[in-house]
Short mmCIF file of C-alpha atoms and ligand atoms in Angstrom, two decimals:
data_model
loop_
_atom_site.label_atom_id
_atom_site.label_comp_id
_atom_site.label_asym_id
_atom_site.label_seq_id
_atom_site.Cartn_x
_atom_site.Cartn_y
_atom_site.Cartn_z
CA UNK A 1125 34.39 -27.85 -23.29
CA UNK A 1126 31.21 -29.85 -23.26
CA UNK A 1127 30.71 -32.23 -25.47
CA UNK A 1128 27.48 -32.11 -27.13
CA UNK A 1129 27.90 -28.62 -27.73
CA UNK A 1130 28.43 -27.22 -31.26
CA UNK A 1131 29.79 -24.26 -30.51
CA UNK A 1132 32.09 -25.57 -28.28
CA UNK A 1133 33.23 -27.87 -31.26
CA UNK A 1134 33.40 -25.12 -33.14
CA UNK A 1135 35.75 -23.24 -30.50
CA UNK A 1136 38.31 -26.45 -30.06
CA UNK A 1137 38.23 -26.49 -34.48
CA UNK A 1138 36.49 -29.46 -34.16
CA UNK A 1139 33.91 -27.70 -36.78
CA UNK A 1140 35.36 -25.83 -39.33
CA UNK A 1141 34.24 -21.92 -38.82
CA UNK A 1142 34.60 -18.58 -40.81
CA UNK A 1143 36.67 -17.18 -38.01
CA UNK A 1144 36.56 -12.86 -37.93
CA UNK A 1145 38.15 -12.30 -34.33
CA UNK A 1146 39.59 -14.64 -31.63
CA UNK A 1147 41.28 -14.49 -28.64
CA UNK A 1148 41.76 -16.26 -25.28
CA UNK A 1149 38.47 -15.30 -24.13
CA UNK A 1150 36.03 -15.16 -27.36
CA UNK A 1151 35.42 -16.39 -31.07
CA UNK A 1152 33.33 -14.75 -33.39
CA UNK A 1153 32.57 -16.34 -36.49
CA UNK A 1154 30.21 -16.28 -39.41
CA UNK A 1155 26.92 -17.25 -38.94
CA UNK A 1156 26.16 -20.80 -41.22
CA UNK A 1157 22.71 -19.05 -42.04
CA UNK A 1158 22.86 -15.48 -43.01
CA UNK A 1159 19.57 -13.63 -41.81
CA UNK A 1160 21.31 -10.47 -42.82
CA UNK A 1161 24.14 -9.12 -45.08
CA UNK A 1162 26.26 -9.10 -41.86
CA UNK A 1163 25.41 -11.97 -39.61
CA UNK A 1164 28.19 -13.37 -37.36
CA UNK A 1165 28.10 -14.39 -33.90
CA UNK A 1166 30.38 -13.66 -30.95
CA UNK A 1167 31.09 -16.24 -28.00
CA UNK A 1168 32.94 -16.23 -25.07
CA UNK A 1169 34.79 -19.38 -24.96
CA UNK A 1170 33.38 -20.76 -21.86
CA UNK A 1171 30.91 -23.04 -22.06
CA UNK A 1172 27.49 -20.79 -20.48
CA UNK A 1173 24.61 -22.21 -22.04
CA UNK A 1174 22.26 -18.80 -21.82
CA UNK A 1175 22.29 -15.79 -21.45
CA UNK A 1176 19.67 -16.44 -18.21
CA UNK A 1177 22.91 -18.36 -16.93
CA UNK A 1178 25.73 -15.84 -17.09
CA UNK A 1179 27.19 -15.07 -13.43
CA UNK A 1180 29.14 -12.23 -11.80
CA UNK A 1181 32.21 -14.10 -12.60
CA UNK A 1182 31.33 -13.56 -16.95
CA UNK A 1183 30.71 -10.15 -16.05
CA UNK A 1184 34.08 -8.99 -17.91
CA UNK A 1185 33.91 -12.03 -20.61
CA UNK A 1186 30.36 -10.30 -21.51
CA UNK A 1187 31.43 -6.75 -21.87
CA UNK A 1188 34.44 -8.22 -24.00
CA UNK A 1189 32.07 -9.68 -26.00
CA UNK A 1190 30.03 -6.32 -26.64
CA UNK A 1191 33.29 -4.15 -27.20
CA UNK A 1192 34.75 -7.11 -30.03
CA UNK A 1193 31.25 -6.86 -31.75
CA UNK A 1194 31.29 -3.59 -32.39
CA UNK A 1195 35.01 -3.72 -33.50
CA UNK A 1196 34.01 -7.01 -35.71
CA UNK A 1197 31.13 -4.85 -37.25
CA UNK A 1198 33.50 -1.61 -37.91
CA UNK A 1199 35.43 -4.55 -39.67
CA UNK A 1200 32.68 -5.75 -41.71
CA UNK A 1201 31.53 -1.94 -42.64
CA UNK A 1202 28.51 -1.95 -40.64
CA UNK A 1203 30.07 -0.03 -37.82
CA UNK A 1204 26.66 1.98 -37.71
CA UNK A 1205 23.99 -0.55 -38.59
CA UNK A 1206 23.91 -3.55 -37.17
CA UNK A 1207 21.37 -5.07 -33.98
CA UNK A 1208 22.47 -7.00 -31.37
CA UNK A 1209 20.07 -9.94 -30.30
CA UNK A 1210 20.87 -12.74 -27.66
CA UNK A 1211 18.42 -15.53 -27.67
CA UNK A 1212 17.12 -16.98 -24.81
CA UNK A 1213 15.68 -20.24 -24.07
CA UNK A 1214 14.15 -22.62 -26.80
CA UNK A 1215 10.62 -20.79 -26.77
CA UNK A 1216 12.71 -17.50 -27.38
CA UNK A 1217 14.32 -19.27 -30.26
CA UNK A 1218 17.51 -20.09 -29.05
CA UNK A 1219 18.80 -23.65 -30.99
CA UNK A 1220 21.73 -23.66 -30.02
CA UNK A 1221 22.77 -23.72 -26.05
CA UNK A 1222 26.31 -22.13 -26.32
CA UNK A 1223 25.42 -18.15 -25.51
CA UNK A 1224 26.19 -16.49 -28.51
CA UNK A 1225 25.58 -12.75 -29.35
CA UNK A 1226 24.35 -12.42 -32.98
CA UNK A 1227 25.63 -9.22 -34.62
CA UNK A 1228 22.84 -8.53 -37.35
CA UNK A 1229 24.09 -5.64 -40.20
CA UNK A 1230 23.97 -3.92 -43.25
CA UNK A 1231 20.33 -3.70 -43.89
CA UNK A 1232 19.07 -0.99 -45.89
CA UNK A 1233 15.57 -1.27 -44.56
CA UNK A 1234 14.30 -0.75 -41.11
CA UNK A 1235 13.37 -3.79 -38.89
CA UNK A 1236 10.02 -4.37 -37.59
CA UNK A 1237 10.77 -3.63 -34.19
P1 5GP B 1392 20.01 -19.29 -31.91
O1 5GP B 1392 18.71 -19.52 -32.63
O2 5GP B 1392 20.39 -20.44 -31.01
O3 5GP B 1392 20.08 -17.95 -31.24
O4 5GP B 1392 21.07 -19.16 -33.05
C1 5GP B 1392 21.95 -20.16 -33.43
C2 5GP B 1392 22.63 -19.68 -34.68
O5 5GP B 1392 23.73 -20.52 -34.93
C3 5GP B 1392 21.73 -19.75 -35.93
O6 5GP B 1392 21.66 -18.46 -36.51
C4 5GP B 1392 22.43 -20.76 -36.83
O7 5GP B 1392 22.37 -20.41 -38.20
C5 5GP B 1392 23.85 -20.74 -36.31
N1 5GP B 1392 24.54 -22.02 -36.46
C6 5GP B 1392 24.07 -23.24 -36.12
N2 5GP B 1392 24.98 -24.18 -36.37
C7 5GP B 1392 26.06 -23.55 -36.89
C8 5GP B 1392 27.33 -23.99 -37.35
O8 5GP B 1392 27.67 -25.17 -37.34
N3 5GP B 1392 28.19 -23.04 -37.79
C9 5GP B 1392 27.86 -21.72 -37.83
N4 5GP B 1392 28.78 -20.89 -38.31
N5 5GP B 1392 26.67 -21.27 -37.40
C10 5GP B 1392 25.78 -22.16 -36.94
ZN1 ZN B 1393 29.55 -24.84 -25.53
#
């Protein structure tokens, strides 16, 4: 756990969370600021602070994190419409350095890109 980290927090229940799916490895939870009808975020537990920064070791822990997205999203009802973006680096947008998969759903319009 490091302890500036928000996410981290957020794994130890530090910061209270809308919690859809945990287990030893991974949390996801809703995200604070909805950009979409469906917007949560998955994270492995382990402290990685990019997605620039994962290493062979994550490998598995990363996959996971794919496989309970989709599973999350067939949850939520958006098991066929949802985009997958992982921010990286503060120019990219990222905020928050905790990688974190955002699981974006249940538009009814097409995206720009
Ligand atoms: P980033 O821009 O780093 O890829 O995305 C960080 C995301 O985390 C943002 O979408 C933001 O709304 C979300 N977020 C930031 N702080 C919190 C929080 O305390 N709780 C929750 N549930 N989401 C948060
Ligand atoms: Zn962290």
């Amino acid at each position: 756990m490091m302890d500036d980290c928000i996410f981290c927090k957020i794994i130890a229940g530090e910061i209270p969370s809308e919690k859809l799916y945990e287990d030893d490895d991974i949390l996801a939870f809703k995200d604070i600021a909805p950009q979409a009808p469906v917007h949560f975020l998955v994270v492995p537990k382990k402290h990685i602070s990019m997605p620039a920064d994962v290493e062979e070791v994550d490998d598995l822990v990363m996959g996971k994190v794919l496989r309970i997205g989709a599973q999350v999203a067939k949850e939520q009802g958006v098991a066929d419409n949802y985009r997958v973006i992982f921010n990286n680096g503060a120019k990219s947008g990222q905020v928050v350095f905790h990688v974190h998969m955002h699981i974006l759903g249940g538009k009814d319009k097409p995206w720009p890109m």
